[in-house]
Each structure stands twice: as structure tokens, then as C-alpha cells.
CSV table of C-alpha atoms in Angstrom, one decimal:
chain,number,residue,atom,x,y,z
A,65,MET,CA,124.8,-55.2,-55.7
A,66,ILE,CA,126.9,-55.6,-52.6
A,67,LYS,CA,128.4,-52.4,-51.3
A,68,GLY,CA,130.6,-51.6,-48.4
A,69,TYR,CA,129.3,-49.1,-45.8
A,70,ASP,CA,132.5,-47.1,-46.3
A,71,ARG,CA,131.6,-46.6,-50.0
A,72,LEU,CA,128.0,-45.5,-49.6
A,73,GLU,CA,126.7,-42.3,-51.0
A,74,ASP,CA,124.8,-40.0,-48.6
A,75,PHE,CA,121.4,-40.7,-50.2
A,76,GLU,CA,122.1,-44.4,-49.7
A,77,LYS,CA,122.8,-43.9,-46.0
A,78,VAL,CA,119.5,-42.1,-45.7
A,79,LYS,CA,117.6,-45.0,-47.3
A,80,ILE,CA,119.3,-47.4,-44.9
A,81,LEU,CA,118.4,-45.2,-41.9
A,82,ASP,CA,114.8,-45.1,-43.1
A,83,CYS,CA,114.7,-48.9,-43.2
A,84,LEU,CA,116.4,-49.3,-39.8
A,85,ASN,CA,113.9,-46.9,-38.3
A,86,THR,CA,111.0,-49.1,-39.2
A,87,LYS,CA,112.2,-51.3,-36.3
A,88,GLU,CA,114.1,-48.8,-34.1
A,89,ASN,CA,114.7,-45.1,-33.6
A,90,ILE,CA,118.2,-43.9,-34.3
A,91,THR,CA,119.8,-40.9,-35.9
A,92,LEU,CA,122.2,-40.8,-38.8
A,93,GLU,CA,125.1,-40.0,-36.4
A,94,GLU,CA,124.2,-43.0,-34.3
A,95,MET,CA,124.0,-45.3,-37.3
A,96,ASP,CA,127.4,-44.0,-38.4
A,97,LEU,CA,128.8,-44.7,-35.0
A,98,ARG,CA,127.4,-48.3,-35.0
A,99,TYR,CA,128.9,-49.3,-38.3
A,100,LYS,CA,132.2,-47.4,-38.0
A,101,ASP,CA,133.2,-49.3,-34.9
A,102,GLU,CA,136.7,-50.6,-34.7
A,103,ILE,CA,135.5,-54.2,-34.4
A,104,TYR,CA,134.1,-53.9,-38.0
A,105,ASN,CA,137.3,-52.4,-39.3
A,106,PHE,CA,135.9,-48.9,-39.2
A,107,SER,CA,133.0,-49.8,-41.5
A,108,LYS,CA,135.1,-51.6,-44.1
A,109,ASN,CA,133.7,-54.9,-43.0
A,110,VAL,CA,130.0,-53.8,-43.2
A,111,PHE,CA,128.3,-55.0,-46.4
A,112,ILE,CA,124.9,-54.1,-47.7
A,113,ASN,CA,123.0,-55.9,-50.5
A,114,PHE,CA,121.6,-52.7,-52.1
A,115,LYS,CA,118.9,-52.9,-54.8
A,116,ASP,CA,117.2,-49.6,-54.9
A,117,THR,CA,116.8,-50.0,-51.2
A,118,PRO,CA,118.9,-52.0,-48.7
A,119,LYS,CA,117.9,-55.7,-48.5
A,120,VAL,CA,120.5,-57.2,-46.1
A,121,ILE,CA,123.1,-55.6,-43.8
A,122,LEU,CA,126.0,-57.9,-42.6
A,123,ASN,CA,128.7,-57.0,-40.2
A,124,CYS,CA,132.0,-59.0,-40.5
A,125,ILE,CA,134.5,-59.4,-37.6
A,126,THR,CA,137.9,-60.5,-39.0
A,127,LYS,CA,140.3,-59.7,-36.1
A,128,GLU,CA,140.7,-63.4,-35.2
A,129,VAL,CA,141.4,-64.6,-38.8
A,130,GLU,CA,145.1,-64.2,-38.7
A,131,LYS,CA,145.7,-66.0,-35.3
A,132,LEU,CA,142.7,-68.3,-34.9
A,133,LYS,CA,141.7,-68.7,-38.6
A,134,THR,CA,138.1,-67.9,-37.6
A,135,GLY,CA,135.8,-65.1,-38.9
A,136,TYR,CA,132.4,-64.0,-37.8
A,137,ILE,CA,129.4,-62.7,-39.7
A,138,ILE,CA,126.6,-60.9,-37.9
A,139,ILE,CA,123.3,-60.7,-39.9
A,140,ASP,CA,122.6,-57.2,-38.7
A,141,SER,CA,119.3,-56.4,-40.4
A,142,ILE,CA,117.0,-58.0,-43.1
A,143,PHE,CA,114.5,-56.0,-45.2
A,144,THR,CA,113.6,-58.8,-47.7
A,145,ASP,CA,111.9,-62.1,-47.8
A,146,LYS,CA,113.8,-63.4,-50.8
A,147,LYS,CA,116.3,-66.1,-50.0
A,148,GLU,CA,118.5,-65.4,-53.0
A,149,GLU,CA,119.1,-61.8,-51.8
A,150,ILE,CA,120.1,-63.0,-48.4
A,151,ASP,CA,122.3,-65.8,-49.9
A,152,GLU,CA,124.0,-63.2,-52.2
A,153,ALA,CA,125.0,-61.1,-49.3
A,154,LEU,CA,126.2,-64.1,-47.2
A,155,ASN,CA,128.2,-65.6,-50.1
A,156,TYR,CA,129.9,-62.3,-50.6
A,157,ALA,CA,130.8,-62.0,-46.9
A,158,GLU,CA,131.9,-65.7,-46.7
A,159,ASP,CA,134.2,-65.2,-49.7
A,160,PHE,CA,135.6,-62.1,-48.2
A,161,ILE,CA,136.5,-63.9,-44.9
A,162,GLU,CA,137.8,-67.0,-46.7
A,163,ASN,CA,140.1,-64.9,-48.9
A,164,LEU,CA,141.7,-63.5,-45.7
A,165,GLY,CA,142.8,-67.0,-44.8
A,166,ALA,CA,140.0,-68.2,-42.5
A,167,VAL,CA,139.3,-71.9,-42.1
A,168,LYS,CA,135.8,-71.4,-40.6
A,169,VAL,CA,133.2,-68.7,-40.2
A,170,LEU,CA,130.6,-68.4,-37.4
A,171,ILE,CA,127.3,-66.8,-38.6
A,172,CYS,CA,124.8,-65.2,-36.2
A,173,PHE,CA,121.3,-63.9,-36.6
A,174,ARG,CA,119.2,-62.2,-34.0
A,175,GLU,CA,115.7,-62.7,-32.6
A,176,LYS,CA,114.2,-59.9,-34.7
A,177,ASP,CA,115.1,-61.8,-37.9
A,178,LYS,CA,114.6,-65.4,-36.6
A,179,GLY,CA,111.1,-65.8,-38.1
A,180,VAL,CA,111.9,-64.8,-41.6
A,181,LEU,CA,115.2,-66.7,-41.7
A,182,GLU,CA,113.7,-69.9,-40.4
A,183,SER,CA,110.8,-69.6,-42.9
A,184,LEU,CA,113.5,-69.5,-45.7
A,185,GLY,CA,115.2,-72.6,-44.4
A,186,PHE,CA,118.0,-71.1,-42.4
A,187,LYS,CA,118.9,-73.2,-39.3
A,188,TYR,CA,121.0,-72.6,-36.2
A,189,SER,CA,123.1,-75.0,-34.1
A,190,TYR,CA,123.3,-73.2,-30.8
A,191,ARG,CA,122.4,-69.9,-29.1
A,192,SER,CA,124.1,-67.2,-27.0
A,193,TYR,CA,122.3,-66.1,-23.9
A,194,ALA,CA,122.2,-63.2,-21.4
A,195,MET,CA,122.0,-64.8,-17.9
A,196,GLU,CA,121.2,-63.1,-14.6
A,197,LEU,CA,122.0,-64.2,-11.1
A,198,ILE,CA,118.9,-65.1,-9.2
A,199,ASP,CA,120.5,-66.8,-6.2
A,200,ASN,CA,122.1,-63.8,-4.6
A,201,ASP,CA,123.3,-65.6,-1.5
A,202,LEU,CA,127.1,-65.5,-1.3
A,203,LYS,CA,128.7,-68.9,-1.1
A,204,ALA,CA,131.3,-69.9,1.5
A,205,LEU,CA,134.1,-70.3,-0.9
A,206,GLU,CA,137.7,-69.1,-0.6
A,207,LEU,CA,138.0,-66.0,-2.8
A,208,LEU,CA,140.9,-65.5,-5.1
A,209,ASN,CA,143.1,-62.4,-5.0
A,210,LEU,CA,143.0,-59.7,-7.5
A,211,GLU,CA,145.9,-57.6,-9.0
A,212,GLU,CA,144.7,-54.7,-11.0
A,213,LEU,CA,145.8,-54.4,-14.6
A,214,ASN,CA,148.7,-51.9,-14.9
A,215,GLU,CA,151.4,-51.0,-17.3
A,216,LYS,CA,153.9,-53.4,-15.7
A,217,ASN,CA,151.7,-56.5,-15.8
A,218,GLN,CA,149.7,-55.9,-19.1
A,219,LYS,CA,151.9,-58.4,-21.1
A,220,GLU,CA,151.1,-61.0,-18.4
A,221,PHE,CA,147.4,-60.1,-18.6
A,222,ILE,CA,147.4,-60.5,-22.4
A,223,LYS,CA,149.1,-63.9,-22.1
A,224,ILE,CA,146.6,-65.1,-19.6
A,225,TYR,CA,143.6,-63.8,-21.5
A,226,ASN,CA,144.7,-65.4,-24.7
A,227,SER,CA,145.5,-68.7,-23.0
A,228,ALA,CA,142.0,-68.7,-21.5
A,229,PHE,CA,140.0,-67.8,-24.7
A,230,ASN,CA,141.9,-68.7,-27.9
A,231,ASP,CA,140.7,-72.3,-27.8
A,232,MET,CA,137.1,-71.6,-26.7
A,233,PRO,CA,134.2,-72.4,-29.1
A,234,HIS,CA,134.0,-68.6,-29.9
A,235,GLY,CA,137.8,-68.1,-29.7
A,236,CYS,CA,139.2,-64.6,-29.3
A,237,THR,CA,142.5,-62.9,-28.5
A,238,LEU,CA,143.4,-59.7,-26.9
A,239,SER,CA,145.9,-57.3,-28.6
A,240,GLU,CA,148.3,-54.8,-27.0
A,241,GLU,CA,146.1,-52.0,-28.3
A,242,GLU,CA,142.9,-53.5,-26.9
A,243,CYS,CA,144.7,-54.0,-23.6
A,244,SER,CA,145.8,-50.4,-23.6
A,245,ASN,CA,142.2,-49.4,-23.8
A,246,LEU,CA,141.4,-51.5,-20.8
A,247,LEU,CA,144.1,-49.7,-18.9
A,248,LYS,CA,142.3,-46.4,-19.3
A,249,GLU,CA,139.4,-47.6,-17.1
A,250,LYS,CA,140.5,-48.1,-13.5
A,251,ASP,CA,139.2,-50.8,-11.2
A,252,LYS,CA,137.8,-52.8,-14.1
A,253,SER,CA,140.4,-55.4,-15.2
A,254,PHE,CA,142.4,-57.8,-13.0
A,255,ILE,CA,144.9,-60.6,-13.0
A,256,VAL,CA,143.4,-63.3,-10.7
A,257,LYS,CA,145.9,-65.0,-8.3
A,258,LYS,CA,146.0,-68.1,-6.2
A,259,GLY,CA,148.7,-67.4,-3.7
A,260,ARG,CA,151.6,-66.2,-5.9
A,261,GLU,CA,150.4,-67.9,-9.0
A,262,SER,CA,148.5,-65.9,-11.7
A,263,VAL,CA,145.7,-68.3,-12.7
A,264,GLY,CA,143.2,-66.2,-14.6
A,265,PHE,CA,141.7,-62.9,-15.4
A,266,LEU,CA,138.6,-60.9,-14.4
A,267,THR,CA,137.0,-57.9,-16.1
A,268,LEU,CA,134.0,-55.9,-14.6
A,269,ASP,CA,131.5,-53.7,-16.4
A,270,ILE,CA,129.2,-51.7,-14.2
A,271,GLU,CA,126.4,-49.4,-15.5
A,272,LYS,CA,124.4,-47.8,-12.7
A,273,GLU,CA,123.3,-50.7,-10.5
A,274,ASN,CA,123.8,-53.4,-13.2
A,275,GLY,CA,127.1,-55.4,-13.2
A,276,LYS,CA,128.5,-57.7,-15.8
A,277,PHE,CA,131.7,-59.7,-15.7
A,278,ASP,CA,134.0,-61.8,-17.9
A,279,ILE,CA,136.3,-64.5,-16.5
A,280,GLY,CA,138.8,-67.0,-17.7
A,281,LEU,CA,141.3,-69.4,-16.4
A,282,ASP,CA,144.8,-69.8,-17.9
A,283,ARG,CA,144.8,-73.1,-19.8
A,284,LYS,CA,147.3,-74.8,-17.5
A,285,TYR,CA,145.1,-74.1,-14.4
A,286,ARG,CA,142.0,-75.8,-15.7
A,287,ASN,CA,140.6,-78.9,-14.0
A,288,ARG,CA,142.0,-77.9,-10.7
A,289,GLY,CA,138.8,-76.9,-9.0
A,290,LEU,CA,139.4,-73.2,-9.5
A,291,SER,CA,136.3,-72.4,-11.7
A,292,LYS,CA,133.9,-72.0,-8.8
A,293,GLU,CA,136.3,-69.9,-6.8
A,294,LEU,CA,136.9,-67.6,-9.8
A,295,LEU,CA,133.1,-67.3,-10.4
A,296,GLU,CA,132.4,-66.4,-6.8
A,297,THR,CA,135.3,-63.9,-6.8
A,298,ALA,CA,133.6,-62.2,-9.7
A,299,ILE,CA,130.2,-62.1,-8.0
A,300,VAL,CA,131.5,-60.8,-4.7
A,301,ASN,CA,133.6,-58.1,-6.3
A,302,LEU,CA,130.5,-56.8,-8.2
A,303,LYS,CA,128.4,-57.0,-5.0
A,304,ILE,CA,130.9,-54.9,-2.9
A,305,ARG,CA,130.7,-52.3,-5.6
A,306,GLY,CA,127.0,-51.9,-5.0
A,307,VAL,CA,125.4,-53.5,-7.9
A,308,LYS,CA,121.9,-55.0,-7.6
A,309,THR,CA,121.9,-57.3,-10.6
A,310,VAL,CA,124.8,-59.5,-11.8
A,311,SER,CA,124.7,-60.8,-15.4
A,312,LEU,CA,126.9,-62.4,-18.0
A,313,ILE,CA,126.9,-63.6,-21.6
A,314,VAL,CA,127.5,-67.3,-22.5
A,315,ILE,CA,127.0,-69.5,-25.5
A,316,GLU,CA,125.3,-72.9,-24.9
A,317,LYS,CA,128.1,-74.6,-27.0
A,318,ASN,CA,130.4,-73.8,-24.0
A,319,LYS,CA,128.6,-76.6,-22.1
A,320,ARG,CA,130.8,-76.7,-19.1
A,321,ALA,CA,130.6,-73.0,-18.4
A,322,PHE,CA,126.9,-72.9,-19.1
A,323,GLU,CA,126.2,-75.7,-16.6
A,324,ILE,CA,128.5,-74.1,-13.9
A,325,TYR,CA,126.5,-70.8,-14.2
A,326,LYS,CA,123.2,-72.6,-14.0
A,327,ARG,CA,124.2,-74.5,-10.9
A,328,ARG,CA,125.4,-71.3,-9.2
A,329,GLY,CA,122.0,-69.7,-9.7
A,330,PHE,CA,122.1,-67.9,-13.0
A,331,GLU,CA,119.0,-68.1,-15.2
A,332,VAL,CA,118.6,-67.3,-18.9
A,333,LYS,CA,116.9,-63.9,-19.3
A,334,ASN,CA,117.0,-63.7,-23.1
A,335,THR,CA,118.6,-65.1,-26.3
A,336,LEU,CA,121.1,-62.7,-27.9
A,337,GLY,CA,121.9,-64.6,-31.0
A,338,TYR,CA,121.4,-67.8,-33.0
A,339,TRP,CA,124.6,-69.3,-34.4
A,340,TYR,CA,125.7,-71.8,-37.0
A,341,GLU,CA,129.2,-72.7,-38.2
A,342,LYS,CA,130.6,-73.2,-41.7
A,343,SER,CA,133.9,-74.8,-42.4
A,344,PHE,CA,135.9,-73.8,-45.5
A,345,LEU,CA,138.2,-76.8,-45.1
A,346,GLN,CA,137.5,-79.5,-47.7
A,347,ASP,CA,138.5,-83.1,-46.9
A,348,GLU,CA,138.6,-86.1,-49.2
A,349,THR,CA,140.4,-89.4,-49.7
A,350,LEU,CA,144.1,-88.7,-50.5
A,351,LYS,CA,144.5,-89.4,-54.2
A,352,GLU,CA,147.7,-90.3,-55.8
A,353,ASP,CA,148.2,-86.8,-57.4
A,354,MET,CA,147.7,-85.3,-53.9
A,355,ALA,CA,150.2,-87.7,-52.4
A,356,LYS,CA,152.7,-86.8,-55.0
A,357,GLU,CA,152.2,-83.1,-54.3
A,358,ALA,CA,152.7,-83.6,-50.6
A,359,CYS,CA,155.9,-85.5,-51.2
A,360,THR,CA,157.3,-82.4,-53.0
A,361,TRP,CA,157.0,-80.4,-49.9
A,362,LYS,CA,160.4,-79.5,-48.4
A,363,TYR,CA,160.9,-78.7,-44.7
A,364,ARG,CA,163.9,-76.9,-43.4
A,365,GLY,CA,166.3,-77.2,-40.5
A,366,LYS,CA,165.7,-80.1,-38.1
A,367,TYR,CA,162.3,-80.7,-39.8
A,368,LYS,CA,164.2,-82.0,-42.9
A,369,VAL,CA,163.7,-85.5,-41.5
A,370,TYR,CA,160.1,-85.3,-42.8
A,371,ASN,CA,161.2,-84.7,-46.4
A,372,MET,CA,160.5,-87.7,-48.7
A,373,SER,CA,160.1,-88.1,-52.4
A,374,TYR,CA,157.2,-90.1,-53.8
A,375,ARG,CA,159.7,-92.4,-55.5
A,376,GLU,CA,161.2,-93.1,-52.1
A,377,ALA,CA,157.8,-93.8,-50.7
A,378,LEU,CA,157.2,-96.4,-53.4
A,379,ILE,CA,160.6,-98.0,-53.1
A,380,LYS,CA,160.3,-98.3,-49.3
A,381,LYS,CA,156.7,-99.3,-49.5
A,382,TYR,CA,155.5,-96.5,-47.2
A,383,SER,CA,151.7,-96.5,-46.8
A,384,ILE,CA,151.2,-93.2,-48.6
A,385,GLY,CA,152.5,-94.8,-51.7
A,386,ILE,CA,150.4,-98.0,-51.5
A,387,LYS,CA,147.0,-97.4,-53.1
A,388,GLU,CA,145.0,-99.7,-50.8
A,389,SER,CA,146.5,-98.2,-47.6
A,390,ARG,CA,146.3,-94.6,-48.9
A,391,GLU,CA,142.6,-94.8,-49.8
A,392,LYS,CA,141.7,-96.5,-46.5
A,393,GLU,CA,143.8,-94.4,-44.1
A,394,PHE,CA,144.8,-91.0,-45.6
A,395,ILE,CA,142.8,-87.8,-45.9
A,396,GLY,CA,143.7,-84.8,-47.9
A,397,TYR,CA,142.7,-81.3,-46.8
A,398,LYS,CA,142.2,-78.3,-49.1
A,399,LEU,CA,141.3,-74.6,-48.9
A,400,LYS,CA,140.0,-73.1,-52.1
A,401,ASP,CA,141.0,-76.3,-53.9
A,402,ASN,CA,144.7,-76.0,-52.8
A,403,LEU,CA,146.2,-78.8,-50.8
A,404,ILE,CA,147.3,-77.5,-47.4
A,405,GLY,CA,147.8,-80.7,-45.5
A,406,TYR,CA,146.9,-84.4,-45.1
A,407,GLY,CA,146.2,-86.8,-42.2
A,408,ARG,CA,146.2,-90.4,-41.4
A,409,VAL,CA,143.8,-92.5,-39.2
A,410,ARG,CA,144.7,-96.1,-38.6
A,411,GLU,CA,144.3,-99.0,-36.2
A,412,TYR,CA,147.4,-100.5,-34.7
A,413,ASN,CA,147.8,-102.7,-31.6
A,414,ASN,CA,144.2,-102.1,-30.6
A,415,GLU,CA,144.7,-98.3,-30.6
A,416,CYS,CA,143.8,-95.6,-33.1
A,417,TYR,CA,146.9,-93.7,-34.3
A,418,ILE,CA,146.5,-90.4,-36.1
A,419,GLY,CA,149.2,-88.4,-37.9
A,420,ILE,CA,149.3,-85.1,-39.8
A,421,GLY,CA,151.4,-83.3,-42.4
A,422,ILE,CA,151.1,-79.6,-43.1
A,423,LYS,CA,152.4,-77.7,-46.1
A,424,PRO,CA,155.7,-76.1,-45.0
A,425,SER,CA,154.8,-72.5,-45.7
A,426,LEU,CA,151.7,-72.9,-43.5
A,427,CYS,CA,153.3,-74.6,-40.5
A,428,GLY,CA,152.8,-72.7,-37.2
A,429,LYS,CA,149.9,-70.6,-38.6
A,430,GLY,CA,147.0,-72.4,-36.9
A,431,TYR,CA,145.9,-74.8,-39.7
A,432,GLY,CA,147.1,-77.9,-37.9
A,433,LYS,CA,144.6,-77.4,-35.1
A,434,PHE,CA,141.6,-77.6,-37.5
A,435,ILE,CA,143.0,-80.6,-39.3
A,436,MET,CA,143.7,-82.4,-36.1
A,437,ASN,CA,140.2,-81.7,-34.8
A,438,ASP,CA,138.8,-83.3,-37.9
A,439,LEU,CA,141.1,-86.3,-37.6
A,440,ILE,CA,140.1,-86.8,-34.0
A,441,ASN,CA,136.4,-86.7,-35.0
A,442,LYS,CA,137.0,-89.2,-37.8
A,443,ALA,CA,139.0,-91.4,-35.4
A,444,LYS,CA,136.1,-91.4,-32.9
A,445,GLU,CA,133.7,-92.4,-35.6
A,446,ARG,CA,135.8,-95.2,-37.1
A,447,TYR,CA,137.2,-96.6,-33.9
A,448,LYS,CA,134.7,-95.8,-31.1
A,449,ASP,CA,136.1,-97.8,-28.3
A,450,LYS,CA,139.8,-97.4,-28.9
A,451,ASP,CA,142.3,-94.9,-27.4
A,452,ILE,CA,143.4,-92.2,-29.7
A,453,VAL,CA,147.2,-91.6,-29.8
A,454,VAL,CA,149.9,-89.8,-31.7
A,455,GLU,CA,153.6,-90.3,-32.1
A,456,VAL,CA,155.9,-87.3,-32.3
A,457,ARG,CA,159.6,-86.8,-32.3
A,458,ASP,CA,160.9,-85.1,-29.1
A,459,PHE,CA,162.3,-82.1,-30.9
A,460,ASN,CA,159.0,-81.2,-32.6
A,461,LYS,CA,157.9,-78.7,-29.9
A,462,ARG,CA,155.5,-77.0,-32.3
A,463,ALA,CA,153.5,-80.2,-32.8
A,464,ILE,CA,153.7,-81.2,-29.2
A,465,LYS,CA,152.2,-77.8,-28.1
A,466,CYS,CA,149.4,-78.2,-30.6
A,467,TYR,CA,148.6,-81.7,-29.4
A,468,GLU,CA,148.6,-80.6,-25.8
A,469,LYS,CA,146.1,-77.8,-26.5
A,470,LEU,CA,143.8,-80.4,-28.1
A,471,GLY,CA,143.9,-82.6,-25.0
A,472,PHE,CA,146.8,-85.1,-25.7
A,473,ARG,CA,149.2,-86.0,-22.9
A,474,ILE,CA,152.6,-87.8,-23.0
A,475,ILE,CA,152.2,-91.4,-21.8
A,476,ASP,CA,155.4,-92.9,-23.0
A,477,VAL,CA,158.9,-92.1,-24.2
A,478,TYR,CA,160.9,-94.5,-26.3
A,479,GLU,CA,163.9,-94.6,-28.7
A,480,ILE,CA,164.6,-96.4,-32.0
A,481,ILE,CA,167.7,-96.7,-34.0
A,482,ARG,CA,167.7,-95.5,-37.7
A,483,GLY,CA,171.3,-94.9,-38.2
A,484,GLU,CA,171.1,-92.7,-35.2
A,485,ARG,CA,169.2,-92.8,-31.9
A,486,ILE,CA,165.7,-91.2,-32.3
A,487,THR,CA,163.4,-90.3,-29.4
A,488,PHE,CA,159.7,-90.4,-29.8
A,489,TYR,CA,156.8,-89.3,-27.5
A,490,LYS,CA,153.6,-91.3,-27.4
A,491,MET,CA,150.7,-89.0,-26.6
A,492,LYS,CA,147.1,-90.1,-25.7
A,493,LEU,CA,143.9,-88.0,-26.0
A,494,ILE,CA,142.7,-87.5,-22.5
A,495,ASN,CA,139.6,-85.4,-22.9
């Protein structure tokens, strides 16, 4: 039986504590404090497979589901060597996260359970590390200026933070409430400035003589050579506060940051977690019934130009209505067996064009990014040596913004006449 921590009886908590204390030494109050943390929705997102005694404890983080469509499952503790008991708990947690609207889940297990999980066939894709600075010599770089977080600039801080992190491999966002908590601690959180421009953020965490930091560049200031300056600014600001050790946390999937830290003199001290990713997004060749369904979707306002009946597609011989073209070029995307969008990958004029359609009720809610990422991967597999491009109408700012976040840049602007003058942007994938 899967039970939520918030629904446990007192005797069940005692049994969990007894199991935990075979590996650590904590009190009932400390256990309560651990699982009633806000990040686990005050214990509502902590699930235990309980069969006479606890078998598996999972902690779910769902704060990023609404905005980033991503959930996290932390395998907190395992007291079984039966795969079916672990699978039962994981399946429950995955369903819980998927039902909230997530497109993918990131699942983590820790060093203490690595052996038993690997023996049962569980695999990981990448690791998260704690790194410590070994090369303590300060580098002769220009340091960036810091503006401490305050009530007047907290909205700007949130905007920069979210721009820096919401498209990272482990994407996250900062809420107004979370920012207000940062405000309570002085001399810890800063907007980083280059001249008059706000280019990033820095947070410091100092405990005795140990210092940690978190840094991020606003998306529009990436690839301008600021990463090293930001890193050195963080190191120097910890050193002048008297710390003896400087450390950070990084996932190896964030290859660029990982390499920058290693070149600067950080070394891996220990592995914090082992991660693998599971997508809830189902993709398949777009069948005729799916094409018919997509053609019933009705967009409003200026997006009405995308409305098209299946009969119209057949009469005008659009590719979506031609069986051979549809099966070769179109992909349908489903969540829980419901069609949420479709995509197209085709070769034209020695380039690879991709296109996308999203169910109107789901537009602007983050699903397009996941479908576009999958289409990009399929385009790279099918047409390895060709440029990947999209065409988009100039008024479709929502789509243009999504494409830019994924690495597309406008390379051409042109007009066609279809009863009226229509302007298109041609965008090419740069990175």
C-alpha cells in the first residue's frame, strides 16, 4: 500500500524512524522536519510503500510542473530488495506527477542505495556532484559589480534568476514567496551588473568557514565571455568574507558549466545523486484520425489563420491530408493517450524544415518546447548534415520567443501574397 506521509498513523512513523535509524541517527522531530519541508508540499508529496514496515520512501518535488512541465522524484530510502515493491512506489509517484500535467520526470537515487538499485537493473544517465575549489589563487579578471537584493529590485532579481535557470537541464524557477525568504538574509543574494546592465545573479551560503555559491547569467547575456568573470566574482566575494573552502553543486549533464568549473580548479569531492529522465510524451506517426482531430482545433484572434478543416486539407492537397506525405513527415504527440500537438520534419531546398501545431487550449503553457526539442532531435537524426530551419509569421511572438529559447535566430524576412501581404521570418538553429 502506498501512503502519504501526511496520512500516517503515529505507530507507522515510529516504524519508519526505526528503519531510518539503521543507517542514520535522527529523532522523530527531525524526521518530521525533513518530510514536512515546503519543497515536498509540507509532506503531501512524500510517499511510502508500507507493507507491515516501510519498503520505499519517495520525495516528490512538483513546484516546477506548472511552469516547466517537469517533476522530480527523489528515492529517499529503500528497505527492500524486491524490485516489484520499488516499482510500485515509483509508478505511483510517476502517475501522481503526470496527473499534475508534467511532460517529464527526473528521478534521483543516492549513493547509499546505488548498490541495491543497480543489482535490480536500475540505471542512471548522469550524476550530480559536490565540487570544491583546489586552486585558490585569485585570477586577474575584471570583477563584476554587485547590487544586493532588496524590496525595490526583487522583481528584477526574479526575472534574471528565471531567465538563467528555467531552460537548464534541471530547470527551476524562483517565486515571489521564495524571493521574499531570500530577502530576510542580508548580504547573501545579489544582482550582478556589468556597467549599468544587470547580467546575472549571485547567491552566497556561508556556514562557519565553508562557502557555497550559486550563479546564473540572464539568457540574453550568454556567449559574451561573462561566465569566467561571474565565476571569479563569486569566488572573490566568498574569500573576502573569510571562508577557507569554496564549493558548489553541479550536474554533469550541464557540460559547459562542469567544464568551466574544472578548468578554474574545482575538483569533484563526492557524488550527491544519480539521475535518469523519463518522458511522459508519446510520439508516433500521425495517423488519419489524429490528423482529422487536429483539423478540428480552433484558434482565436489573429491565430485564426491556422484554422483548417480536414476537408479543406484534402481539397487543397495539403501534406497533412496526403497519406504518403503524412506518414513520412508528420508526428503526433500525446499525453495520457490524448493528442496535444503534432510536428512535421521535411527536407526542402537542401535544408531541414520543422513545423509544429499545439492544441489551442494548451498554447503558451510550455508544451511546445518539449515537442520542438523532440522534432529537433528527429531532424538531426534524419538529416545529419543539413541546416535546421523554421518559418513563422511575424505576428506570432509566442512561437518566435519559444524558438529563440531553443537556439533559433532570424536569418531572413520575406513576404508572400495570399489575398493580402503576409510577412514570414525564416529562423535557423544556431546551437
